[in-house]
Structure formats: structure tokens, C-alpha cells
Coordinates of N, CA and C in Angstrom, one line a residue:
M1 N 0.8 -1.2 0.0 CA 0.0 0.0 0.0 C 0.9 1.2 0.0
R2 N 2.0 1.3 0.8 CA 2.9 2.4 0.9 C 3.5 2.6 -0.5
K3 N 3.9 1.5 -1.2 CA 4.5 1.6 -2.5 C 3.5 2.2 -3.5
L4 N 2.2 1.8 -3.4 CA 1.2 2.3 -4.3 C 1.0 3.8 -4.1
K5 N 0.9 4.3 -2.8 CA 0.7 5.7 -2.5 C 1.9 6.5 -3.0
L6 N 3.1 5.9 -2.8 CA 4.3 6.6 -3.3 C 4.3 6.7 -4.8
S7 N 3.9 5.7 -5.5 CA 3.8 5.7 -7.0 C 2.8 6.8 -7.5
M8 N 1.7 6.8 -6.8 CA 0.7 7.8 -7.2 C 1.2 9.2 -7.0
G9 N 1.9 9.4 -5.9 CA 2.4 10.7 -5.6 C 3.4 11.2 -6.6
L10 N 4.3 10.2 -7.0 CA 5.3 10.5 -8.0 C 4.7 10.9 -9.3
L11 N 3.6 10.1 -9.7 CA 2.9 10.4 -10.9 C 2.3 11.8 -10.9
A12 N 1.7 12.2 -9.8 CA 1.1 13.5 -9.7 C 2.1 14.6 -9.9
I13 N 3.3 14.4 -9.3 CA 4.4 15.4 -9.4 C 4.9 15.5 -10.8
V14 N 5.0 14.3 -11.5 CA 5.5 14.3 -12.9 C 4.5 15.0 -13.8
F15 N 3.1 14.8 -13.5 CA 2.1 15.4 -14.3 C 2.1 16.9 -14.2
A16 N 2.3 17.4 -12.9 CA 2.3 18.9 -12.7 C 3.6 19.5 -13.3
T17 N 4.7 18.7 -13.3 CA 5.9 19.2 -13.9 C 5.8 19.3 -15.4
L18 N 5.2 18.3 -16.0 CA 5.0 18.3 -17.4 C 4.1 19.4 -17.9
T19 N 3.1 19.8 -17.1 CA 2.2 20.9 -17.4 C 2.9 22.2 -17.5
V20 N 3.7 22.4 -16.4 CA 4.5 23.7 -16.4 C 5.5 23.7 -17.5
V21 N 6.2 22.6 -17.8 CA 7.2 22.6 -18.8 C 6.5 22.8 -20.2
S22 N 5.4 22.2 -20.4 CA 4.6 22.3 -21.6 C 4.2 23.8 -21.9
C23 N 3.8 24.5 -20.8 CA 3.4 25.9 -20.9 C 4.6 26.7 -21.2
K24 N 5.7 26.5 -20.5 CA 6.9 27.3 -20.8 C 7.4 27.1 -22.2
D25 N 7.3 25.8 -22.7 CA 7.8 25.6 -24.0 C 6.9 26.3 -25.0
S26 N 5.6 26.3 -24.7 CA 4.6 27.0 -25.6 C 4.9 28.5 -25.6
K27 N 5.2 29.1 -24.5 CA 5.6 30.5 -24.4 C 6.9 30.8 -25.2
K28 N 7.8 29.9 -25.0 CA 9.1 30.1 -25.7 C 9.0 30.0 -27.2
E29 N 8.1 29.1 -27.7 CA 7.9 28.9 -29.1 C 7.3 30.2 -29.7
H30 N 6.3 30.7 -28.9 CA 5.6 31.9 -29.4 C 6.5 33.1 -29.4
D31 N 7.4 33.2 -28.4 CA 8.3 34.3 -28.4 C 9.3 34.2 -29.5
N32 N 9.7 33.0 -29.8 CA 10.7 32.9 -30.9 C 10.0 33.2 -32.3
E33 N 8.7 32.8 -32.4 CA 8.0 33.2 -33.6 C 7.9 34.7 -33.8
D34 N 7.7 35.4 -32.7 CA 7.6 36.8 -32.8 C 8.9 37.5 -32.9
G35 N 10.0 36.8 -32.9 CA 11.3 37.4 -33.0 C 11.9 37.9 -31.8
H36 N 11.5 37.4 -30.6 CA 12.0 37.9 -29.3 C 13.2 37.0 -29.0
H37 N 14.4 37.6 -28.7 CA 15.6 36.9 -28.5 C 16.1 37.3 -27.1
S38 N 16.9 36.4 -26.5 CA 17.5 36.8 -25.2 C 18.5 37.9 -25.3
E39 N 19.2 37.9 -26.4 CA 20.2 39.0 -26.6 C 19.5 40.1 -27.5
M40 N 19.2 41.2 -26.8 CA 18.5 42.3 -27.4 C 19.4 43.3 -28.0
S41 N 19.0 43.8 -29.1 CA 19.8 44.9 -29.8 C 19.7 46.2 -29.0
S42 N 20.6 47.2 -29.4 CA 20.5 48.4 -28.7 C 19.1 49.1 -28.9
E43 N 18.6 48.9 -30.1 CA 17.3 49.4 -30.4 C 16.2 48.8 -29.5
G44 N 16.3 47.5 -29.3 CA 15.4 46.7 -28.4 C 15.5 47.2 -27.0
D45 N 16.8 47.5 -26.6 CA 17.0 48.1 -25.2 C 16.3 49.4 -25.1
Q46 N 16.4 50.2 -26.1 CA 15.7 51.6 -26.0 C 14.2 51.4 -26.0
M47 N 13.7 50.5 -26.7 CA 12.2 50.2 -26.7 C 11.8 49.8 -25.3
E48 N 12.6 48.9 -24.7 CA 12.3 48.4 -23.4 C 12.3 49.6 -22.4
M49 N 13.3 50.5 -22.5 CA 13.3 51.6 -21.6 C 12.1 52.5 -21.8
N50 N 11.7 52.7 -23.0 CA 10.5 53.5 -23.3 C 9.3 52.9 -22.7
N51 N 9.2 51.5 -22.8 CA 8.0 50.8 -22.2 C 8.0 50.9 -20.7
E52 N 9.2 50.8 -20.1 CA 9.3 50.9 -18.7 C 8.9 52.3 -18.2
S53 N 9.3 53.3 -19.0 CA 8.9 54.7 -18.7 C 7.4 54.9 -18.8
E54 N 6.8 54.3 -19.8 CA 5.3 54.4 -20.0 C 4.6 53.6 -18.8
E55 N 5.1 52.4 -18.5 CA 4.5 51.7 -17.4 C 4.5 52.5 -16.1
H56 N 5.7 53.2 -15.8 CA 5.8 54.0 -14.6 C 4.8 55.2 -14.7
H57 N 4.5 55.7 -15.9 CA 3.6 56.8 -16.0 C 2.2 56.4 -15.6
H58 N 1.9 55.1 -15.9 CA 0.5 54.6 -15.6 C 0.4 53.9 -14.2
A59 N 1.5 53.9 -13.5 CA 1.6 53.1 -12.3 C 0.5 53.5 -11.2
E60 N 0.4 54.8 -11.1 CA -0.6 55.3 -10.1 C -2.0 54.9 -10.4
G61 N -2.4 55.0 -11.7 CA -3.7 54.5 -12.1 C -3.9 53.0 -11.9
N62 N -2.8 52.3 -12.1 CA -2.9 50.8 -12.0 C -2.9 50.4 -10.5
D63 N -2.5 51.2 -9.6 CA -2.5 50.9 -8.2 C -3.9 50.6 -7.7
E64 N -4.9 51.4 -8.3 CA -6.3 51.1 -7.9 C -6.7 49.8 -8.4
H65 N -6.3 49.4 -9.6 CA -6.7 48.1 -10.2 C -6.1 47.0 -9.3
A66 N -4.8 47.1 -8.9 CA -4.2 46.1 -8.1 C -4.9 46.0 -6.8
H67 N -5.3 47.1 -6.2 CA -6.0 47.1 -4.9 C -7.3 46.3 -5.0
D68 N -8.1 46.7 -6.1 CA -9.4 46.1 -6.3 C -9.2 44.6 -6.5
K69 N -8.2 44.2 -7.2 CA -8.0 42.8 -7.5 C -7.6 42.0 -6.2
D70 N -6.7 42.6 -5.4 CA -6.2 41.9 -4.2 C -7.3 41.8 -3.2
A71 N -8.3 42.7 -3.2 CA -9.3 42.7 -2.2 C -10.2 41.4 -2.4
S72 N -10.4 40.9 -3.6 CA -11.2 39.7 -3.8 C -10.4 38.5 -3.9
M73 N -9.1 38.6 -3.7 CA -8.2 37.4 -3.8 C -8.2 36.7 -2.4
K74 N -8.8 37.3 -1.4 CA -8.8 36.7 -0.1 C -9.7 35.5 0.0
T75 N -9.3 34.5 0.8 CA -10.1 33.3 0.9 C -11.4 33.6 1.7
R76 N -12.5 33.2 1.2 CA -13.8 33.4 1.9 C -14.2 32.0 2.5
E77 N -14.8 32.1 3.7 CA -15.3 30.9 4.4 C -16.7 30.7 4.0
I78 N -17.0 29.8 3.1 CA -18.3 29.6 2.5 C -18.7 28.1 2.7
T79 N -20.0 27.9 3.2 CA -20.5 26.6 3.3 C -21.0 26.2 1.9
A80 N -20.5 25.1 1.4 CA -20.8 24.7 0.0 C -22.3 24.2 -0.1
S81 N -22.9 24.6 -1.2 CA -24.2 24.1 -1.5 C -24.2 23.0 -2.6
S82 N -25.0 22.1 -2.5 CA -25.1 21.0 -3.5 C -26.3 21.1 -4.4
K83 N -27.0 22.3 -4.3 CA -28.2 22.5 -5.0 C -27.9 22.6 -6.5
K84 N -28.8 22.1 -7.4 CA -28.8 22.3 -8.8 C -29.6 23.6 -9.1
N85 N -28.9 24.7 -8.9 CA -29.6 26.0 -8.8 C -29.5 26.7 -10.2
A86 N -30.6 26.9 -10.8 CA -30.7 27.6 -12.1 C -30.6 29.1 -12.0
A87 N -30.8 29.6 -10.8 CA -30.8 31.1 -10.5 C -29.5 31.8 -10.9
T88 N -28.4 31.0 -10.8 CA -27.1 31.6 -11.1 C -26.7 31.5 -12.5
S89 N -27.5 30.9 -13.4 CA -27.1 30.6 -14.8 C -26.8 31.9 -15.6
A90 N -27.6 33.0 -15.4 CA -27.3 34.2 -16.2 C -26.0 34.8 -15.8
I91 N -25.6 34.8 -14.5 CA -24.4 35.3 -14.0 C -23.2 34.5 -14.6
I92 N -23.3 33.2 -14.6 CA -22.3 32.3 -15.1 C -22.1 32.5 -16.6
D93 N -23.3 32.7 -17.3 CA -23.2 32.9 -18.8 C -22.4 34.2 -19.1
G94 N -22.7 35.2 -18.3 CA -21.9 36.5 -18.5 C -20.5 36.3 -18.3
Y95 N -20.1 35.6 -17.3 CA -18.7 35.3 -17.0 C -18.1 34.5 -18.1
L96 N -18.8 33.5 -18.6 CA -18.2 32.6 -19.7 C -18.1 33.5 -21.0
Q97 N -18.9 34.4 -21.2 CA -18.8 35.3 -22.4 C -17.5 36.1 -22.3
I98 N -17.2 36.6 -21.1 CA -15.9 37.3 -20.8 C -14.8 36.3 -21.1
K99 N -14.9 35.2 -20.6 CA -13.8 34.2 -20.7 C -13.5 33.9 -22.2
N100 N -14.6 33.6 -23.0 CA -14.4 33.3 -24.4 C -13.9 34.5 -25.2
G101 N -14.2 35.7 -24.8 CA -13.6 36.9 -25.4 C -12.1 37.0 -25.2
L102 N -11.7 36.7 -24.0 CA -10.3 36.7 -23.7 C -9.5 35.6 -24.4
V103 N -10.2 34.4 -24.5 CA -9.6 33.3 -25.2 C -9.3 33.7 -26.6
A104 N -10.2 34.4 -27.2 CA -10.1 34.8 -28.6 C -9.3 36.1 -28.8
D105 N -8.7 36.6 -27.7 CA -8.0 37.9 -27.7 C -8.9 39.1 -28.2
N106 N -10.2 39.0 -27.9 CA -11.1 39.9 -28.4 C -11.6 40.8 -27.2
K107 N -11.1 42.0 -27.1 CA -11.4 42.9 -26.0 C -12.9 43.3 -26.0
D108 N -13.4 43.6 -27.2 CA -14.8 44.0 -27.3 C -15.8 42.9 -26.8
N109 N -15.5 41.7 -27.2 CA -16.4 40.6 -26.8 C -16.3 40.4 -25.3
A110 N -15.1 40.5 -24.7 CA -15.0 40.4 -23.3 C -15.7 41.5 -22.6
A111 N -15.7 42.7 -23.1 CA -16.4 43.9 -22.6 C -17.9 43.6 -22.6
K112 N -18.4 43.0 -23.7 CA -19.8 42.7 -23.8 C -20.2 41.7 -22.7
G113 N -19.3 40.8 -22.5 CA -19.6 39.8 -21.4 C -19.7 40.5 -20.0
G114 N -18.8 41.5 -19.8 CA -18.9 42.3 -18.6 C -20.2 43.0 -18.4
T115 N -20.7 43.5 -19.5 CA -22.0 44.2 -19.5 C -23.1 43.2 -19.2
A116 N -23.0 42.0 -19.8 CA -24.0 41.0 -19.5 C -24.0 40.5 -18.1
L117 N -22.8 40.4 -17.5 CA -22.7 40.0 -16.1 C -23.3 41.0 -15.2
L118 N -23.0 42.3 -15.5 CA -23.6 43.3 -14.6 C -25.1 43.3 -14.7
A119 N -25.7 43.1 -15.9 CA -27.1 43.0 -16.0 C -27.7 41.8 -15.3
A120 N -26.9 40.7 -15.3 CA -27.4 39.5 -14.6 C -27.4 39.7 -13.1
F121 N -26.5 40.4 -12.5 CA -26.5 40.7 -11.1 C -27.6 41.6 -10.8
S122 N -27.9 42.6 -11.6 CA -29.0 43.5 -11.4 C -30.3 42.8 -11.4
N123 N -30.5 41.8 -12.3 CA -31.7 41.1 -12.4 C -31.9 39.9 -11.5
F124 N -30.8 39.6 -10.7 CA -30.8 38.5 -9.8 C -32.0 38.6 -8.8
D125 N -32.7 37.5 -8.6 CA -33.8 37.5 -7.7 C -33.3 37.1 -6.3
M126 N -33.2 38.2 -5.4 CA -32.7 38.0 -4.1 C -33.5 37.0 -3.2
S127 N -34.7 36.8 -3.6 CA -35.6 35.8 -2.9 C -35.1 34.4 -3.0
K128 N -34.2 34.2 -3.9 CA -33.6 32.8 -4.2 C -32.5 32.5 -3.2
I129 N -32.1 33.4 -2.3 CA -31.1 33.1 -1.3 C -31.7 33.2 0.1
D130 N -31.3 32.4 1.0 CA -31.8 32.5 2.4 C -31.0 33.5 3.2
E131 N -31.4 33.8 4.4 CA -30.8 34.8 5.2 C -29.4 34.5 5.6
A132 N -29.1 33.2 5.7 CA -27.7 32.8 6.1 C -26.7 33.0 5.0
Q133 N -27.2 33.1 3.7 CA -26.3 33.3 2.6 C -26.2 34.7 2.2
H134 N -27.1 35.6 2.7 CA -27.2 37.0 2.3 C -25.9 37.7 2.3
K135 N -25.2 37.7 3.5 CA -24.0 38.5 3.7 C -22.9 38.1 2.7
E136 N -22.7 36.7 2.5 CA -21.7 36.3 1.6 C -22.0 36.6 0.2
Y137 N -23.3 36.5 -0.2 CA -23.7 36.8 -1.5 C -23.5 38.3 -1.8
M138 N -23.8 39.2 -0.9 CA -23.6 40.6 -1.1 C -22.1 41.0 -1.3
E139 N -21.3 40.3 -0.5 CA -19.8 40.5 -0.6 C -19.3 40.1 -2.0
I140 N -19.8 38.9 -2.5 CA -19.4 38.4 -3.8 C -19.9 39.3 -4.9
Q141 N -21.2 39.7 -4.8 CA -21.8 40.6 -5.8 C -21.0 41.9 -5.9
E142 N -20.7 42.5 -4.8 CA -20.0 43.8 -4.8 C -18.7 43.7 -5.5
S143 N -17.9 42.6 -5.2 CA -16.6 42.4 -5.8 C -16.7 42.1 -7.3
A144 N -17.6 41.2 -7.6 CA -17.7 40.8 -9.0 C -18.2 41.9 -9.9
K145 N -19.1 42.7 -9.4 CA -19.6 43.9 -10.2 C -18.4 44.9 -10.5
E146 N -17.6 45.1 -9.4 CA -16.5 46.0 -9.6 C -15.5 45.5 -10.7
H147 N -15.2 44.2 -10.6 CA -14.3 43.7 -11.7 C -14.9 43.7 -13.0
A148 N -16.2 43.4 -13.1 CA -16.9 43.5 -14.4 C -16.9 44.9 -15.0
E149 N -17.1 45.9 -14.1 CA -17.1 47.3 -14.6 C -15.7 47.6 -15.2
H150 N -14.6 47.2 -14.5 CA -13.3 47.4 -15.1 C -13.1 46.7 -16.4
I151 N -13.7 45.5 -16.5 CA -13.5 44.7 -17.8 C -14.2 45.4 -18.9
V152 N -15.4 46.0 -18.6 CA -16.1 46.7 -19.7 C -15.3 47.9 -20.3
K153 N -14.5 48.6 -19.5 CA -13.9 49.8 -20.0 C -12.3 49.7 -20.1
S154 N -11.7 48.5 -19.8 CA -10.3 48.4 -19.8 C -9.7 47.8 -21.1
P155 N -8.4 48.1 -21.3 CA -7.7 47.3 -22.4 C -7.5 45.9 -22.0
I156 N -7.2 45.0 -22.9 CA -7.3 43.6 -22.7 C -6.4 43.1 -21.6
D157 N -5.2 43.7 -21.4 CA -4.3 43.2 -20.3 C -4.9 43.4 -19.0
H158 N -5.6 44.6 -18.8 CA -6.3 44.8 -17.5 C -7.5 44.0 -17.4
Q159 N -8.2 43.7 -18.5 CA -9.3 42.8 -18.5 C -8.9 41.4 -17.9
R160 N -7.8 41.0 -18.3 CA -7.3 39.7 -17.9 C -6.9 39.7 -16.4
E161 N -6.4 40.8 -15.9 CA -6.1 41.0 -14.5 C -7.3 40.9 -13.7
H162 N -8.4 41.6 -14.1 CA -9.6 41.6 -13.3 C -10.4 40.3 -13.5
F163 N -10.2 39.6 -14.6 CA -10.8 38.3 -14.8 C -10.3 37.3 -13.8
E164 N -9.0 37.4 -13.5 CA -8.5 36.4 -12.5 C -9.2 36.5 -11.2
A165 N -9.4 37.7 -10.7 CA -10.1 37.9 -9.4 C -11.6 37.6 -9.6
L166 N -12.2 38.0 -10.7 CA -13.6 37.7 -11.0 C -13.8 36.1 -11.0
S167 N -12.9 35.4 -11.5 CA -13.0 33.9 -11.5 C -13.2 33.4 -10.0
I168 N -12.5 34.0 -9.1 CA -12.6 33.6 -7.7 C -14.0 33.9 -7.2
D169 N -14.5 35.1 -7.6 CA -15.9 35.5 -7.2 C -16.9 34.6 -7.7
V170 N -16.9 34.3 -9.0 CA -17.9 33.4 -9.6 C -17.8 32.0 -9.1
T171 N -16.6 31.5 -8.8 CA -16.4 30.2 -8.2 C -17.0 30.2 -6.8
D172 N -16.8 31.2 -6.0 CA -17.4 31.3 -4.7 C -18.9 31.4 -4.8
L173 N -19.4 32.1 -5.8 CA -20.9 32.2 -5.9 C -21.5 30.8 -6.2
I174 N -20.8 30.0 -7.0 CA -21.3 28.6 -7.3 C -21.2 27.8 -6.1
T175 N -20.1 28.0 -5.3 CA -20.0 27.2 -4.1 C -21.1 27.6 -3.1
L176 N -21.4 28.9 -3.0 CA -22.4 29.3 -2.1 C -23.9 28.9 -2.5
L177 N -24.2 29.1 -3.8 CA -25.6 28.9 -4.2 C -25.8 27.7 -5.1
G178 N -24.8 27.2 -5.7 CA -24.9 26.0 -6.5 C -25.2 26.4 -8.0
T179 N -25.2 25.5 -8.9 CA -25.6 25.7 -10.3 C -26.1 24.4 -10.9
D180 N -26.9 24.5 -11.9 CA -27.4 23.4 -12.6 C -26.5 23.1 -13.9
K181 N -25.5 24.0 -14.1 CA -24.6 23.8 -15.2 C -23.5 22.9 -14.9
V182 N -22.9 22.2 -16.0 CA -21.7 21.5 -15.9 C -20.6 22.4 -16.3
V183 N -19.7 22.7 -15.3 CA -18.5 23.6 -15.6 C -17.3 22.9 -15.1
Y184 N -16.2 23.3 -15.6 CA -14.9 22.8 -15.3 C -14.0 23.9 -14.7
Q185 N -13.3 23.5 -13.6 CA -12.4 24.5 -13.0 C -11.0 24.1 -13.5
D186 N -10.4 25.0 -14.3 CA -9.1 24.8 -14.9 C -8.1 25.7 -14.2
F187 N -6.8 25.3 -14.5 CA -5.7 25.9 -13.8 C -4.6 26.2 -14.8
C188 N -4.0 27.4 -14.7 CA -2.9 27.8 -15.5 C -1.7 28.1 -14.6
P189 N -0.6 27.3 -14.7 CA 0.5 27.6 -13.8 C 1.3 28.8 -14.1
M190 N 1.2 29.4 -15.3 CA 2.0 30.5 -15.7 C 1.3 31.8 -15.5
A191 N 0.0 31.8 -15.2 CA -0.7 33.1 -14.9 C -0.3 33.7 -13.5
N192 N -0.7 34.9 -13.3 CA -0.4 35.6 -12.0 C 1.1 35.6 -11.7
N193 N 1.9 35.9 -12.7 CA 3.4 36.0 -12.5 C 3.9 34.6 -12.1
N194 N 3.5 33.6 -12.7 CA 3.9 32.2 -12.5 C 3.4 31.6 -11.1
K195 N 2.5 32.3 -10.4 CA 2.0 31.8 -9.2 C 0.8 30.9 -9.5
G196 N 0.2 31.0 -10.7 CA -0.9 30.2 -11.1 C -2.2 30.8 -10.8
A197 N -3.2 30.5 -11.6 CA -4.6 31.1 -11.5 C -5.6 30.1 -12.1
N198 N -6.8 30.1 -11.5 CA -7.9 29.3 -12.0 C -8.8 30.0 -12.9
W199 N -9.6 29.3 -13.6 CA -10.7 29.9 -14.3 C -11.8 28.8 -14.5
L200 N -13.0 29.2 -14.9 CA -14.1 28.3 -15.1 C -14.4 28.2 -16.6
S201 N -14.7 27.0 -17.1 CA -15.0 26.8 -18.5 C -16.2 25.8 -18.6
E202 N -16.9 26.0 -19.7 CA -18.1 25.2 -20.0 C -17.7 24.0 -20.9
V203 N -16.4 23.9 -21.3 CA -15.9 22.8 -22.2 C -14.7 22.1 -21.5
K204 N -14.5 20.9 -21.8 CA -13.3 20.1 -21.3 C -12.0 20.6 -21.9
E205 N -12.1 21.0 -23.2 CA -10.8 21.4 -23.9 C -10.3 22.7 -23.2
I206 N -8.9 22.6 -23.0 CA -8.3 23.8 -22.4 C -8.2 24.9 -23.4
K207 N -8.7 26.0 -23.0 CA -8.6 27.3 -23.9 C -8.3 28.4 -22.9
N208 N -7.0 28.8 -22.9 CA -6.5 29.7 -21.8 C -6.9 31.1 -22.0
P209 N -7.7 31.7 -21.1 CA -8.1 33.1 -21.2 C -7.0 34.1 -20.8
Y210 N -6.0 33.6 -20.0 CA -5.0 34.5 -19.5 C -3.9 34.9 -20.5
F211 N -3.7 34.0 -21.5 CA -2.7 34.2 -22.5 C -3.3 34.2 -24.0
G212 N -4.5 33.7 -24.1 CA -5.1 33.6 -25.4 C -4.3 32.9 -26.4
S213 N -4.1 33.4 -27.6 CA -3.4 32.7 -28.7 C -1.9 32.5 -28.3
K214 N -1.3 33.2 -27.4 CA 0.1 33.1 -27.0 C 0.3 31.7 -26.4
M215 N -0.6 31.2 -25.5 CA -0.5 29.9 -24.9 C -1.9 29.3 -24.7
L216 N -2.5 29.1 -25.8 CA -3.9 28.7 -25.8 C -4.2 27.4 -25.0
K217 N -3.3 26.4 -25.1 CA -3.5 25.1 -24.6 C -2.8 25.0 -23.2
C218 N -2.3 26.0 -22.6 CA -1.6 26.0 -21.4 C -2.6 25.8 -20.2
G219 N -2.5 24.7 -19.5 CA -3.3 24.5 -18.3 C -3.8 23.1 -18.2
S220 N -4.6 22.8 -17.2 CA -5.2 21.5 -16.9 C -6.5 21.6 -16.1
I221 N -7.3 20.6 -16.2 CA -8.6 20.6 -15.5 C -8.3 20.2 -14.0
K222 N -8.7 21.0 -13.1 CA -8.6 20.7 -11.7 C -9.8 19.8 -11.2
K223 N -11.0 20.2 -11.6 CA -12.2 19.4 -11.2 C -13.4 19.8 -12.0
Q224 N -14.3 18.9 -12.0 CA -15.6 19.1 -12.7 C -16.7 19.5 -11.7
I225 N -17.4 20.5 -12.0 CA -18.6 20.9 -11.1 C -19.8 20.4 -11.7
N226 N -20.5 19.5 -11.0 CA -21.8 18.8 -11.5 C -21.3 17.7 -12.4

């Protein structure tokens, strides 16, 4: 039995390692295709300096985005529901529209998903939740709407940053209230500065919203919901 547990543990480690290596290889191939090399020319150095200057120029504005994102990255204590709840479907649909827009590198479609998500929260029937769930729902709603608002009006890089935190909110919403949909929780080890990040998908096939066409297949399924 100890040998079996050891073997299973080793297989899990090997699988995780292969996922990370595969994602890194995918990123390296894309960088090479775009002509990015480790030894940069003087012109490339100047461009990098200009980019750093521009990033510094926008740093103060981005601080608010980072604060908003970090606020919803905190772990919530939620009692899981096993209900097949259709009341959350419109919210999940809006979220998935954002996800599919980011997968396709389409800022406008992601923004439309943000608008749909905001409408779904506005139309949500509060009578569908009990008193014990009310506080947690309101906290999730407030955070998710804030991220959706940023997604509606932001460039795609910032959309992806807010999508990471929004994914936590929508996952917590499903945990709290349940869903009648079949969704998959996926994981990208390269997102969030290589710390890794989750997202939800309606399909088994990995389609990465954090990198889009750069690393479309990077990631793995963590679990199936329903």
C-alpha cells in the first residue's frame, strides 16, 4: 500500500511538472516566432526603456486596479451548496462570455460579457437566497460587479487581471448557491506571474483566457462541477 501511494504521488508530481514545462515551451515557441531573443539589440534596449517609462507613467492609475484585484483574492469561508440552482445561470453565462472573449484575444467581446454579467447581477432574484447566505452573496456581488465594470472599460491586459479575481468571485458564488450547469475548474501555472490562477469553463478542452493565442493550450482541469 505504501508503494502504491508513493507511486501515485510521484505520478502527480510528474504530471504537474510536465504541465508547467509544456506551458513554458509554448511561451518560448511563441516568443521565438515573434522574433523575441534573449540577446536584445540596442534598439530593443531603447524600446524596453521606453516601455518601462510608460509603465511608470501609468503606475498610479494601476494601483487602484491592483488594490481592487487583491481585495477579492482573499479566501472566503463559505458553506458549500449541493443544489442544482438555475438562478445563477445568467451570471455564469456572462462570466463565460468574458472568458471566451479573452480566449479569442477579443477585447470588445470580453467587454460585452462584462455588461451581460452586470445585467445578470442587477436582475438576480434575491428571494432565491436564504438569510444565512445573504452576507456572503452581497460581498461576492459587490466584488464581482466592480471587476466586471473594469472589464467593460479596460484594455485587454487589464481585463485579464480583473478576470483572474472575477474567477474567484464566480467560483465562490457557485460554491455558495450552486448551479445546474456542468462547468470545469481549470488551472494555468503560468498566470499571475507564475503563481498560477484558476478559471471556469463550459468545455473540457483547455482554452486559456489569461494568454489567449500566445499559450492557448496551457493549463489543466482541476475538477468538474456537477
